[in-house]
Short mmCIF file of C-alpha atoms in Angstrom, two decimals:
data_model
loop_
_atom_site.label_atom_id
_atom_site.label_comp_id
_atom_site.label_asym_id
_atom_site.label_seq_id
_atom_site.Cartn_x
_atom_site.Cartn_y
_atom_site.Cartn_z
CA MET A 1 4.81 -56.05 110.42
CA GLY A 2 5.83 -59.33 108.84
CA SER A 3 8.55 -61.82 108.26
CA PRO A 4 11.77 -60.27 106.82
CA GLU A 5 12.51 -63.46 104.93
CA MET A 6 9.18 -63.33 103.15
CA ALA A 7 9.55 -59.63 102.40
CA GLU A 8 12.90 -60.29 100.69
CA GLY A 9 11.50 -63.15 98.57
CA ALA A 10 9.15 -63.05 95.61
CA PRO A 11 6.78 -60.06 95.45
CA PRO A 12 3.43 -60.74 97.13
CA THR A 13 0.53 -61.71 94.89
CA VAL A 14 -2.98 -60.39 95.37
CA ARG A 15 -5.15 -63.45 94.85
CA GLN A 16 -8.33 -61.41 94.76
CA LEU A 17 -8.76 -57.67 94.32
CA ARG A 18 -12.00 -55.79 94.71
CA GLN A 19 -12.02 -52.08 94.02
CA VAL A 20 -15.06 -49.92 94.71
CA LEU A 21 -15.23 -46.32 93.47
CA LEU A 22 -17.72 -43.81 94.84
CA TRP A 23 -18.00 -40.56 92.87
CA PRO A 24 -20.23 -37.85 94.42
CA LEU A 25 -21.59 -35.32 91.94
CA ARG A 26 -23.90 -32.37 92.28
CA LEU A 27 -27.05 -32.42 90.17
CA ILE A 28 -28.18 -29.17 88.58
CA PRO A 29 -31.97 -28.84 89.02
CA VAL A 30 -33.99 -28.92 85.81
CA ALA A 31 -35.75 -25.62 85.20
CA GLN A 32 -39.55 -25.74 85.29
CA SER A 33 -39.62 -29.43 86.18
CA ARG A 34 -41.19 -30.86 89.30
CA LYS A 35 -39.96 -34.37 88.62
CA ALA A 36 -37.23 -35.91 90.73
CA PRO A 37 -33.98 -36.71 88.86
CA TRP A 38 -34.58 -40.46 89.07
CA GLU A 39 -38.07 -39.98 87.63
CA ILE A 40 -36.57 -38.13 84.65
CA LEU A 41 -34.05 -40.95 84.18
CA ARG A 42 -36.74 -43.59 84.52
CA ASP A 43 -38.92 -41.86 81.92
CA MET A 44 -36.14 -41.94 79.32
CA GLY A 45 -36.78 -45.64 78.71
CA ASP A 46 -34.55 -47.15 76.03
CA ALA A 47 -32.72 -43.84 75.55
CA SER A 48 -30.90 -44.59 78.82
CA PRO A 49 -28.85 -47.68 79.74
CA TRP A 50 -29.75 -47.23 83.41
CA ARG A 51 -32.54 -49.28 84.95
CA GLU A 52 -33.93 -48.95 88.44
CA VAL A 53 -32.74 -51.75 90.68
CA VAL A 54 -35.26 -54.09 92.27
CA ASP A 55 -32.95 -55.22 95.03
CA GLU A 56 -33.17 -57.95 97.63
CA TYR A 57 -35.36 -55.79 99.86
CA THR A 58 -37.95 -55.14 97.17
CA GLY A 59 -37.79 -58.37 95.20
CA GLU A 60 -38.87 -61.87 96.03
CA SER A 61 -38.06 -63.28 99.47
CA GLY A 62 -35.92 -66.03 97.85
CA ASP A 63 -33.42 -63.32 96.80
CA PHE A 64 -32.92 -62.23 100.39
CA HIS A 65 -29.86 -63.97 101.88
CA GLU A 66 -28.13 -64.06 105.21
CA ARG A 67 -25.57 -61.44 104.12
CA HIS A 68 -28.44 -59.00 103.53
CA TYR A 69 -29.83 -59.79 106.97
CA GLN A 70 -26.44 -59.17 108.58
CA GLU A 71 -26.15 -55.92 106.63
CA PHE A 72 -29.54 -54.78 107.92
CA THR A 73 -28.88 -55.63 111.58
CA ALA A 74 -25.50 -53.89 111.57
CA PHE A 75 -27.13 -50.45 111.63
CA LEU A 76 -29.16 -48.54 114.18
CA PRO A 77 -32.95 -48.24 113.60
CA TYR A 78 -32.93 -44.68 112.24
CA VAL A 79 -30.19 -45.63 109.75
CA GLN A 80 -32.19 -48.70 108.75
CA ARG A 81 -35.15 -46.46 107.90
CA PHE A 82 -32.87 -44.28 105.80
CA LEU A 83 -31.40 -47.24 103.92
CA TYR A 84 -34.39 -49.55 103.58
CA GLY A 85 -37.61 -47.64 104.27
CA GLU A 86 -40.52 -49.04 106.27
CA GLY A 87 -41.24 -52.24 104.35
CA ARG A 88 -41.25 -53.85 100.91
CA ALA A 89 -44.24 -51.87 99.64
CA SER A 90 -42.90 -48.60 101.00
CA ARG A 91 -39.40 -49.20 99.61
CA GLN A 92 -40.52 -47.93 96.22
CA SER A 93 -42.87 -45.30 97.61
CA ASN A 94 -42.34 -41.71 96.55
CA ASP A 95 -43.23 -40.59 100.06
CA PRO A 96 -39.93 -40.17 101.99
CA ARG A 97 -41.79 -40.52 105.30
CA THR A 98 -42.36 -44.22 104.60
CA GLY A 99 -40.25 -45.18 101.59
CA SER A 100 -36.48 -45.22 101.32
CA PRO A 101 -34.96 -41.83 100.45
CA MET A 102 -32.54 -43.65 98.10
CA ARG A 103 -33.13 -44.72 94.50
CA VAL A 104 -30.59 -46.99 92.78
CA PHE A 105 -30.13 -47.40 89.01
CA ARG A 106 -27.79 -49.91 87.34
CA ARG A 107 -26.37 -50.35 83.85
CA ARG A 108 -25.36 -53.80 82.59
CA ASP A 109 -23.99 -53.11 79.11
CA ILE A 110 -20.39 -52.68 80.36
CA ALA A 111 -18.91 -56.06 81.26
CA GLN A 112 -15.18 -55.37 81.69
CA VAL A 113 -12.61 -52.62 81.79
CA ARG A 114 -9.11 -52.76 80.33
CA VAL A 115 -6.62 -50.57 82.19
CA LEU A 116 -3.05 -49.68 81.26
CA ALA A 117 -1.58 -48.07 84.35
CA ARG A 118 1.80 -46.98 82.95
CA PRO A 119 3.54 -47.13 79.58
CA GLY A 120 5.23 -50.51 79.28
CA ASP A 121 2.99 -52.23 81.84
CA THR A 122 0.83 -55.20 81.00
CA PRO A 123 -2.80 -54.09 80.57
CA LEU A 124 -5.18 -55.42 83.22
CA VAL A 125 -8.65 -56.66 82.33
CA LEU A 126 -11.02 -56.39 85.29
CA ASP A 127 -14.59 -57.58 85.55
CA ILE A 128 -17.32 -55.01 86.20
CA VAL A 129 -19.22 -56.36 89.20
CA HIS A 130 -21.76 -53.56 88.99
CA ALA A 131 -22.14 -49.92 88.00
CA ASP A 132 -24.83 -48.06 89.96
CA LEU A 133 -26.18 -44.56 90.40
CA TYR A 134 -27.51 -43.56 93.84
CA PHE A 135 -30.08 -40.75 94.04
CA PHE A 136 -31.39 -39.24 97.27
CA PHE A 137 -34.75 -37.63 97.98
CA ASP A 138 -34.65 -33.85 98.42
CA VAL A 139 -30.86 -33.62 97.90
CA ASP A 140 -29.47 -32.68 94.50
CA LEU A 141 -26.72 -35.30 94.50
CA VAL A 142 -25.94 -38.46 92.59
CA LEU A 143 -23.24 -40.96 93.57
CA LEU A 144 -21.68 -43.25 90.99
CA ASN A 145 -20.76 -46.61 92.52
CA LEU A 146 -18.48 -48.80 90.40
CA GLU A 147 -17.11 -52.13 91.63
CA VAL A 148 -14.44 -54.05 89.69
CA SER A 149 -12.62 -57.28 90.47
CA ALA A 150 -9.51 -59.18 89.34
CA ARG A 151 -7.45 -62.17 90.45
CA ASP A 152 -3.78 -63.08 90.76
CA LEU A 153 -2.20 -59.64 90.42
CA PRO A 154 1.27 -58.64 91.56
CA LEU A 155 1.01 -56.32 94.55
CA ARG A 156 2.55 -53.48 92.55
CA ALA A 157 -0.11 -53.84 89.83
CA ALA A 158 -2.88 -53.85 92.44
CA GLN A 159 -1.46 -50.71 94.10
CA GLU A 160 -1.24 -48.90 90.76
CA GLN A 161 -4.80 -49.94 89.92
CA LEU A 162 -6.10 -48.56 93.20
CA TYR A 163 -4.12 -45.36 92.72
CA ARG A 164 -4.71 -44.54 89.04
CA PHE A 165 -8.10 -45.89 88.03
CA GLY A 166 -10.48 -43.57 89.89
CA ARG A 167 -9.48 -40.26 88.32
CA ALA A 168 -12.14 -38.10 86.71
CA TYR A 169 -9.50 -36.40 84.53
CA PRO A 170 -5.69 -36.19 84.42
CA GLY A 171 -3.95 -34.08 87.02
CA GLY A 172 -1.30 -32.94 84.53
CA TRP A 173 1.18 -34.13 81.91
CA ASP A 174 4.90 -34.86 81.98
CA ASP A 175 7.57 -33.54 79.62
CA ASP A 176 6.70 -36.21 77.08
CA GLY A 177 3.02 -35.27 77.10
CA ARG A 178 1.91 -38.37 79.03
CA ALA A 179 -0.92 -37.96 81.53
CA GLN A 180 0.23 -38.03 85.15
CA HIS A 181 -1.30 -39.82 88.14
CA CYS A 182 -4.12 -41.38 86.11
CA ALA A 183 -4.08 -44.54 84.01
CA GLN A 184 -2.51 -44.14 80.58
CA SER A 185 -5.45 -45.90 78.97
CA VAL A 186 -8.90 -47.05 80.11
CA GLU A 187 -11.35 -48.90 77.86
CA TRP A 188 -14.87 -50.05 78.65
CA LEU A 189 -15.64 -53.44 77.07
CA ASP A 190 -18.94 -55.17 76.42
CA ALA A 191 -19.61 -58.88 76.96
CA GLN A 192 -18.04 -59.71 73.56
CA GLY A 193 -14.87 -57.76 74.31
CA ARG A 194 -15.69 -54.84 72.00
CA VAL A 195 -14.56 -51.36 73.05
CA LEU A 196 -17.49 -49.15 74.01
CA ALA A 197 -15.50 -46.09 75.04
CA ALA A 198 -11.88 -45.18 75.74
CA SER A 199 -10.14 -42.54 77.80
CA ASP A 200 -8.70 -39.43 76.19
CA ALA A 201 -6.32 -38.45 79.00
CA GLN A 202 -3.48 -37.96 76.52
CA GLU A 203 -5.39 -35.25 74.61
CA ARG A 204 -3.89 -32.42 76.61
CA GLU A 205 -5.15 -29.57 74.42
CA LEU A 206 -8.78 -30.64 74.90
CA PHE A 207 -8.49 -30.35 78.67
CA LEU A 208 -6.52 -27.09 78.55
CA ALA A 209 -9.02 -25.45 76.18
CA HIS A 210 -11.99 -26.57 78.27
CA VAL A 211 -10.59 -25.12 81.50
CA CYS A 212 -9.60 -21.91 79.70
CA GLU A 213 -13.12 -21.46 78.34
CA HIS A 214 -15.31 -22.72 81.19
CA ARG A 215 -13.12 -22.34 84.30
CA ALA A 216 -14.16 -25.89 85.07
CA PRO A 217 -12.44 -29.24 84.48
CA ARG A 218 -13.34 -31.49 81.58
CA VAL A 219 -14.48 -34.98 82.51
CA ALA A 220 -12.48 -37.68 80.71
CA ALA A 221 -14.26 -39.37 77.83
CA HIS A 222 -14.63 -42.80 79.42
CA TRP A 223 -16.22 -41.37 82.59
CA ALA A 224 -18.48 -39.12 80.48
CA PHE A 225 -19.62 -42.28 78.65
CA MET A 226 -20.23 -44.09 81.93
CA MET A 227 -22.51 -41.28 83.19
CA GLN A 228 -24.62 -40.89 80.01
CA PRO A 229 -27.35 -39.70 79.61
CA LEU A 230 -26.24 -37.53 82.54
CA VAL A 231 -23.87 -34.90 81.13
CA SER A 232 -21.43 -32.42 82.61
CA ASP A 233 -23.03 -29.02 83.11
CA HIS A 234 -20.01 -27.33 81.50
CA SER A 235 -20.08 -29.47 78.37
CA GLY A 236 -21.86 -28.53 75.18
CA GLU A 237 -23.85 -31.75 75.14
CA PRO A 238 -27.63 -31.49 75.55
CA GLY A 239 -29.25 -33.41 78.36
CA PRO A 240 -32.04 -32.95 80.92
CA LEU A 241 -29.82 -34.28 83.75
CA ARG A 242 -26.64 -32.31 84.32
CA PHE A 243 -23.97 -32.62 86.98
CA ARG A 244 -20.99 -30.75 88.38
CA GLN A 245 -17.96 -31.95 90.22
CA ILE A 246 -18.21 -31.20 93.94
CA GLU A 247 -15.10 -32.83 95.40
CA TYR A 248 -11.52 -33.57 94.43
CA TYR A 249 -10.97 -35.28 91.09
CA ARG A 250 -9.81 -38.47 92.83
CA MET A 251 -12.84 -40.61 93.51
CA PRO A 252 -13.15 -42.06 97.02
CA VAL A 253 -12.03 -45.68 96.84
CA MET A 254 -12.47 -48.92 98.74
CA GLY A 255 -10.17 -51.89 98.28
CA TYR A 256 -10.28 -55.57 99.27
CA LEU A 257 -6.99 -57.46 98.92
CA ALA A 258 -6.66 -61.18 99.64
CA LEU A 259 -3.01 -62.33 99.78
CA ASP A 260 -1.36 -65.65 100.49
CA ASP A 261 0.39 -64.16 103.52
CA PRO A 262 -0.55 -60.63 104.67
CA GLN A 263 2.44 -60.70 107.04
CA ALA A 264 4.71 -60.61 104.01
CA LEU A 265 3.76 -56.96 103.47
CA SER A 266 6.25 -54.43 104.78
CA ARG A 267 5.33 -51.28 106.62
CA ALA A 268 5.98 -49.35 103.42
CA ASP A 269 3.48 -51.60 101.63
CA PHE A 270 0.81 -50.82 104.20
CA LEU A 271 1.64 -47.12 104.07
CA ALA A 272 1.22 -47.12 100.29
CA LEU A 273 -2.09 -48.99 100.54
CA GLY A 274 -3.44 -46.90 103.41
CA THR A 275 -2.64 -43.59 101.73
CA VAL A 276 -3.31 -44.90 98.18
CA THR A 277 -0.06 -43.60 96.73
CA GLY A 278 0.55 -46.26 94.11
CA ALA A 279 3.38 -48.78 94.02
CA THR A 280 5.30 -49.05 97.27
CA ASP A 281 7.83 -46.29 97.77
CA PRO A 282 10.81 -47.74 99.70
CA THR A 283 11.66 -44.26 100.98
CA LEU A 284 8.61 -44.28 103.25
CA THR A 285 10.16 -44.79 106.68
CA ASN A 286 9.44 -44.27 110.34
CA THR A 287 11.52 -41.08 110.29
CA GLN A 288 8.88 -39.13 108.36
CA GLY A 289 6.80 -37.24 110.90
CA TRP A 290 3.44 -37.46 109.16
CA LEU A 291 3.78 -41.25 109.07
CA ALA A 292 4.92 -41.71 112.66
CA ASP A 293 1.42 -42.36 114.02
CA PHE A 294 0.14 -44.18 110.93
CA GLU A 295 -0.93 -47.29 112.82
CA ARG A 296 -2.78 -45.32 115.46
CA SER A 297 -4.56 -42.88 113.15
CA HIS A 298 -5.17 -44.99 110.04
CA CYS A 299 -5.32 -48.65 111.10
CA TYR A 300 -7.96 -50.78 112.77
CA ASP A 301 -5.93 -53.73 114.06
CA ARG A 302 -8.40 -55.60 116.23
CA PHE A 303 -8.03 -58.66 113.95
CA TRP A 304 -4.34 -58.24 113.13
CA GLY A 305 -3.15 -61.38 114.90
CA PRO A 306 -2.95 -65.16 114.58
CA GLY A 307 -6.32 -65.88 116.21
CA GLY A 308 -9.90 -65.57 115.00
CA ALA A 309 -11.78 -66.77 111.94
CA ALA A 310 -9.72 -64.55 109.60
CA PRO A 311 -6.18 -64.25 111.06
CA PHE A 312 -4.08 -61.20 110.23
CA THR A 313 -6.85 -59.02 108.82
CA ARG A 314 -6.11 -55.31 108.81
CA TYR A 315 -8.31 -52.33 107.95
CA LEU A 316 -6.71 -49.13 106.62
CA CYS A 317 -8.73 -45.90 106.55
CA SER A 318 -7.81 -42.40 105.39
CA GLY A 319 -11.31 -41.02 104.83
CA HIS A 320 -10.69 -40.87 101.10
CA SER A 321 -10.03 -44.61 101.16
CA LEU A 322 -11.01 -47.73 103.09
CA MET A 323 -8.86 -50.82 102.54
CA VAL A 324 -9.04 -54.32 104.00
CA VAL A 325 -6.11 -56.73 103.72
CA GLY A 326 -6.24 -60.37 104.74
CA GLY A 327 -5.34 -63.95 103.97
CA ALA A 328 -6.65 -65.62 100.83
CA GLN A 329 -6.36 -69.03 102.53
CA SER A 330 -8.91 -68.04 105.18
CA HIS A 331 -12.37 -69.24 104.22
CA PHE A 332 -14.00 -66.60 106.41
CA PHE A 333 -11.99 -63.76 104.85
CA ALA A 334 -13.06 -64.74 101.31
CA CYS A 335 -16.63 -65.75 102.13
CA ARG A 336 -19.18 -63.62 100.24
CA ASP A 337 -22.10 -64.70 102.44
CA ARG A 338 -20.91 -64.42 106.05
CA GLY A 339 -17.26 -63.40 105.95
CA VAL A 340 -15.10 -60.35 105.51
CA LEU A 341 -15.84 -60.05 101.78
CA ALA A 342 -19.57 -59.92 102.54
CA GLN A 343 -19.00 -57.26 105.19
CA PHE A 344 -16.78 -55.26 102.84
CA ARG A 345 -19.41 -55.24 100.07
CA HIS A 346 -22.35 -54.53 102.38
CA GLN A 347 -21.84 -52.99 105.84
CA HIS A 348 -18.53 -51.29 105.09
CA PHE A 349 -19.67 -50.03 101.71
CA LEU A 350 -22.78 -48.48 103.22
CA LEU A 351 -20.90 -46.71 106.02
CA PHE A 352 -18.47 -45.37 103.39
CA LEU A 353 -21.40 -44.25 101.22
CA ILE A 354 -23.17 -42.49 104.11
CA ALA A 355 -20.01 -40.62 105.13
CA HIS A 356 -19.26 -39.38 101.61
CA PHE A 357 -22.91 -38.58 100.96
CA GLN A 358 -22.97 -36.39 104.07
CA LYS A 359 -19.78 -34.59 103.06
CA ALA A 360 -20.97 -34.06 99.48
CA ALA A 361 -24.35 -32.73 100.67
CA LEU A 362 -22.66 -30.23 102.98
CA LEU A 363 -20.38 -29.05 100.16
CA MET A 364 -23.45 -28.70 97.93
CA TYR A 365 -25.19 -26.42 100.45
CA SER A 366 -22.00 -24.38 100.77
CA ASP A 367 -21.86 -24.00 96.97
CA ARG A 368 -25.47 -22.83 96.92
CA LEU A 369 -24.70 -20.03 99.37
CA VAL A 370 -21.76 -18.88 97.27
CA GLU A 371 -23.85 -18.90 94.09
CA ALA A 372 -26.65 -16.94 95.78
CA LEU A 373 -24.23 -14.27 96.97
CA ARG A 374 -22.46 -14.11 93.61
CA SER A 375 -25.71 -13.33 91.78
CA LEU A 376 -26.88 -10.74 94.33
CA GLU A 377 -27.21 -7.13 93.10
CA ILE A 378 -28.27 -4.86 95.97
CA GLY A 379 -29.77 -2.22 93.67
CA ASN A 380 -31.85 -4.72 91.70
CA PRO A 381 -35.12 -5.62 93.45
CA ASP A 382 -35.55 -8.79 91.36
CA SER A 383 -32.04 -9.93 92.31
CA VAL A 384 -32.72 -9.23 95.97
CA ARG A 385 -35.93 -11.25 95.88
CA ALA A 386 -34.17 -14.14 94.10
CA PHE A 387 -31.40 -14.02 96.71
CA LYS A 388 -33.92 -14.22 99.55
CA ARG A 389 -35.68 -17.16 97.93
CA ALA A 390 -32.38 -18.99 97.41
CA ILE A 391 -31.28 -18.48 101.03
CA ARG A 392 -34.64 -19.56 102.43
CA ALA A 393 -34.63 -22.65 100.19
CA SER A 394 -31.10 -23.52 101.37
CA PHE A 395 -32.12 -23.08 105.00
CA GLU A 396 -35.20 -25.27 104.58
CA GLY A 397 -33.22 -27.91 102.68
CA PHE A 398 -30.50 -27.94 105.32
CA LEU A 399 -33.07 -28.47 108.06
CA ARG A 400 -34.53 -31.44 106.18
CA PHE A 401 -31.03 -32.83 105.58
CA THR A 402 -30.22 -32.53 109.29
CA HIS A 403 -33.30 -34.39 110.44
CA ARG A 404 -33.30 -37.00 107.69
CA TYR A 405 -29.66 -37.73 106.83
CA TRP A 406 -27.38 -36.44 109.57
CA PHE A 407 -26.09 -39.19 111.87
CA HIS A 408 -23.33 -39.03 114.49
CA GLU A 409 -23.58 -42.76 115.11
CA ILE A 410 -24.74 -45.38 112.63
CA SER A 411 -24.03 -48.63 114.46
CA ASP A 412 -23.29 -50.13 117.85
CA GLN A 413 -21.30 -53.00 116.37
CA ALA A 414 -17.72 -52.44 117.47
CA GLN A 415 -16.13 -52.90 114.06
CA VAL A 416 -18.62 -50.81 112.07
CA LYS A 417 -18.62 -48.13 114.75
CA ALA A 418 -14.81 -47.91 114.81
CA LEU A 419 -14.54 -47.71 111.01
CA TRP A 420 -17.29 -45.08 110.91
CA HIS A 421 -15.44 -42.91 113.41
CA LEU A 422 -12.16 -43.31 111.51
CA THR A 423 -13.81 -42.36 108.22
CA SER A 424 -15.79 -39.38 109.52
CA ARG A 425 -12.81 -38.06 111.49
CA HIS A 426 -10.49 -38.14 108.48
CA LEU A 427 -13.17 -36.54 106.29
CA GLU A 428 -13.70 -33.85 108.97
CA ILE A 429 -17.46 -34.06 108.51
CA ASP A 430 -18.38 -32.64 111.92
CA PRO A 431 -16.35 -29.39 111.51
CA LEU A 432 -17.72 -29.03 107.97
CA TYR A 433 -21.28 -29.44 109.27
CA GLU A 434 -20.76 -26.76 111.91
CA GLU A 435 -19.24 -24.41 109.35
CA VAL A 436 -22.10 -24.80 106.87
CA LYS A 437 -24.66 -24.58 109.66
CA SER A 438 -23.06 -21.35 110.89
CA ARG A 439 -23.03 -19.83 107.40
CA ILE A 440 -26.66 -20.68 106.74
CA ALA A 441 -27.62 -19.37 110.18
CA ASP A 442 -25.79 -16.10 109.43
CA MET A 443 -27.66 -15.76 106.15
CA SER A 444 -30.97 -16.53 107.84
CA MET A 445 -30.27 -13.99 110.58
CA TYR A 446 -29.41 -11.41 107.94
CA LEU A 447 -32.73 -11.99 106.17
CA GLU A 448 -34.60 -11.87 109.46
CA GLY A 449 -32.83 -8.67 110.49
CA ASP A 450 -33.44 -7.14 107.07
CA GLY A 451 -37.13 -7.99 107.33
CA LEU A 452 -37.36 -6.44 110.80
CA ARG A 453 -35.54 -3.34 109.57
CA ARG A 454 -37.97 -2.93 106.70
CA GLN A 455 -40.92 -3.40 109.03
CA ALA A 456 -39.46 -0.80 111.42
CA ASN A 457 -39.00 1.67 108.56
CA THR A 458 -42.59 1.11 107.44
CA ILE A 459 -43.86 1.65 110.98
CA VAL A 460 -41.82 4.86 111.27
CA ARG A 461 -43.25 6.19 108.02
CA LEU A 462 -46.78 5.33 108.99
CA THR A 463 -46.24 6.95 112.39
CA VAL A 464 -45.00 10.14 110.76
CA VAL A 465 -47.98 10.27 108.40
CA THR A 466 -50.33 9.60 111.33
CA ILE A 467 -48.80 12.34 113.46
CA PHE A 468 -49.01 14.98 110.76
CA GLY A 469 -52.41 13.75 109.66
CA LEU A 470 -53.57 14.09 113.28
CA ILE A 471 -53.30 17.86 112.96
CA GLY A 472 -55.90 18.00 110.19
CA THR A 473 -58.06 15.38 111.88
CA VAL A 474 -58.23 17.28 115.18
CA THR A 475 -58.84 20.59 113.42
CA SER A 476 -61.71 19.29 111.30
CA GLY A 477 -63.14 17.43 114.27
CA PHE A 478 -63.08 20.54 116.47
CA LEU A 479 -64.86 22.64 113.87
CA GLY A 480 -67.42 19.92 113.25
CA MET A 481 -67.93 17.45 110.48
CA ASN A 482 -70.34 19.74 108.59
CA LEU A 483 -67.98 22.67 108.15
CA ILE A 484 -69.44 23.16 104.68
CA ASN A 485 -73.12 22.40 104.82
CA GLU A 486 -73.86 21.26 101.29
CA GLY A 487 -75.92 18.19 102.10
CA ASP A 488 -78.72 19.28 99.79
CA ALA A 489 -76.43 20.51 97.01
CA PRO A 490 -76.59 18.93 93.53
CA LEU A 491 -74.49 15.83 92.95
CA ALA A 492 -72.12 17.64 90.60
CA LYS A 493 -71.35 20.28 93.23
CA LYS A 494 -70.79 17.59 95.88
CA LEU A 495 -68.38 15.84 93.53
CA VAL A 496 -66.41 19.06 93.04
CA TYR A 497 -66.11 19.55 96.81
CA PHE A 498 -65.10 15.89 97.21
CA LEU A 499 -62.36 16.10 94.62
CA ALA A 500 -61.19 19.46 96.00
CA VAL A 501 -60.54 17.75 99.33
CA PHE A 502 -59.59 14.26 98.10
CA ILE A 503 -56.84 15.23 95.65
CA PRO A 504 -54.87 17.53 98.02
CA THR A 505 -55.26 14.94 100.79
CA ILE A 506 -53.83 12.20 98.58
CA TRP A 507 -50.99 14.46 97.49
CA LEU A 508 -50.27 15.54 101.06
CA THR A 509 -50.29 11.91 102.28
CA PHE A 510 -47.84 10.76 99.62
CA TYR A 511 -45.68 13.84 100.08
CA THR A 512 -45.54 13.21 103.80
CA MET A 513 -44.63 9.58 103.13
CA ALA A 514 -41.86 10.68 100.74
CA LYS A 515 -40.45 13.03 103.39
CA SER A 516 -41.14 10.62 106.25
CA LYS A 517 -37.45 9.79 106.82
CA ARG A 518 -36.50 13.46 107.27
CA LEU A 519 -39.70 14.22 109.14
CA SER A 520 -38.88 11.31 111.46
CA ASP A 521 -35.48 12.91 112.11
CA PHE A 522 -37.25 16.19 112.86
CA LEU A 523 -39.60 14.48 115.35
CA ASP A 524 -36.59 12.88 117.05
CA ALA A 525 -34.91 16.28 117.28
CA LEU A 526 -38.12 17.90 118.50
CA SER A 527 -38.34 15.40 121.37
CA ASP A 528 -34.67 15.88 122.34
CA GLU A 529 -34.60 18.38 125.21
CA ARG A 530 -30.88 18.85 124.84
CA LEU A 531 -31.25 20.62 121.46
CA SER A 532 -31.93 24.33 121.22
CA VAL A 533 -34.83 25.85 119.29
CA TRP A 534 -32.42 26.98 116.59
CA GLN A 535 -30.99 23.48 116.21
CA LYS A 536 -34.47 22.01 115.95
CA THR A 537 -35.37 24.66 113.35
CA LYS A 538 -32.34 23.66 111.24
CA VAL A 539 -33.46 20.03 111.35
CA LEU A 540 -36.92 21.12 110.18
CA ALA A 541 -35.40 23.14 107.35
CA ALA A 542 -33.39 20.11 106.29
CA VAL A 543 -36.64 18.37 105.38
CA TRP A 544 -36.81 20.46 102.17
CA ARG A 545 -33.06 20.77 101.56
CA PRO A 546 -32.12 19.11 98.24
CA GLY A 547 -29.77 16.16 98.44
CA THR A 548 -29.71 12.40 98.78
CA VAL A 549 -30.83 10.90 102.03
CA GLU A 550 -29.10 7.67 103.03
CA ARG A 551 -31.48 4.72 102.89
CA ASP A 552 -31.58 2.22 105.73
#
């Protein structure tokens, strides 16, 4: 893993740290609004800090650099169409057949973040590289993408930053009332260093009361500020764009760490980084079974060696996280145009985004099925109709998701392909897809079977009415159509005869329809040669027996 002498010396220093958070959230559709979520956000104007991004693919050609070209060529053609659309003009098109299905919004009022990981630690001030919102056509999801950077951090501080910063709310509190697992304090700062918002993780009673009342977690104050004007659906704040948490409260994280000597890291250091467990725990050893195959299952070590443009570069992937560790002295590792840093911020970020977007979308469809079933009342026709509409909408949406966003392979480049497989395998996206697909198929089959059953019942009833109506039809036909010859009678007399026949016929038709289920049972018994005359007579008598008949 590295040189023992170096490991026993001074703690390693992270010369450059990049941390990328990706927070998938479910959007709650706005009632009676046909606008897409990004259109609602765009129409807010100055009431929102978010502005739609005119990126390198939609802006002037002078803004398009080699790193963007390498990003584009890293992906297969169908992924390119998903990410970039069919051309500059179509990039901003509202037609998903030609334009990109993604819309990106960015806020620039937050310049830095001040983080206190633990009581007694030195607060870290990190630069906000960008804060973006990603929207997707026809999928009620939004992904917050936040990238921060810092330089010259002790390894322990970098590990704690990676571990504690991306928490939507505290996981609990210790005996002294201090929030656990998350940072003790987080403050958003503007360009002048003024505090825009601060975390409230230490306000335990606020979080307890919110969960007790809403059966849903309360988003910490600093993350709620970051998302505004989008608001949590379980909060009391008004807002046309509302969201719900859809995954674990730890946000998926990417990390880029440039060190003087990556070989100085011990195996325990790599284990802590790969599993994002905070400062290195010296008790992590080879004897622990779940760590025995760490290198095989979590590491991509093609570049972990003395050769190449960026010697001793290692990728660590757990699905929830994607880390890259390398040498700060390597120009290629730190190059933001052609090197590893450029790949980390472009190709690797996009593969990480696609994987977590797919997982979040599948979880969203699963939630929709649960909500549809929860609101179903079998005895309420309106509830049944709403249930059918919800299931059909989920089925149609899932079909569009499958054909527009579902990829098993995104690249043929060896590195991108390997990292994609590592990420998707750890996230278990394929089994989740099959599970959701099976559930939606079961619901669709139920609706189809229910429709066929109702059609069959209607046909049975109509058949019964036709059979019994045939008796009167044949009788009147045999006697002749002019059984009562009143063709020259006055109109009033004709009307009396008409009503005298019409009203009983209507009553008899509806009565036959009402008894059609029992009459159908009688016809079945009548056609069964194994039943005696007495048994058939009892079935006929049951037609008028009072009692409730079971409905199909």
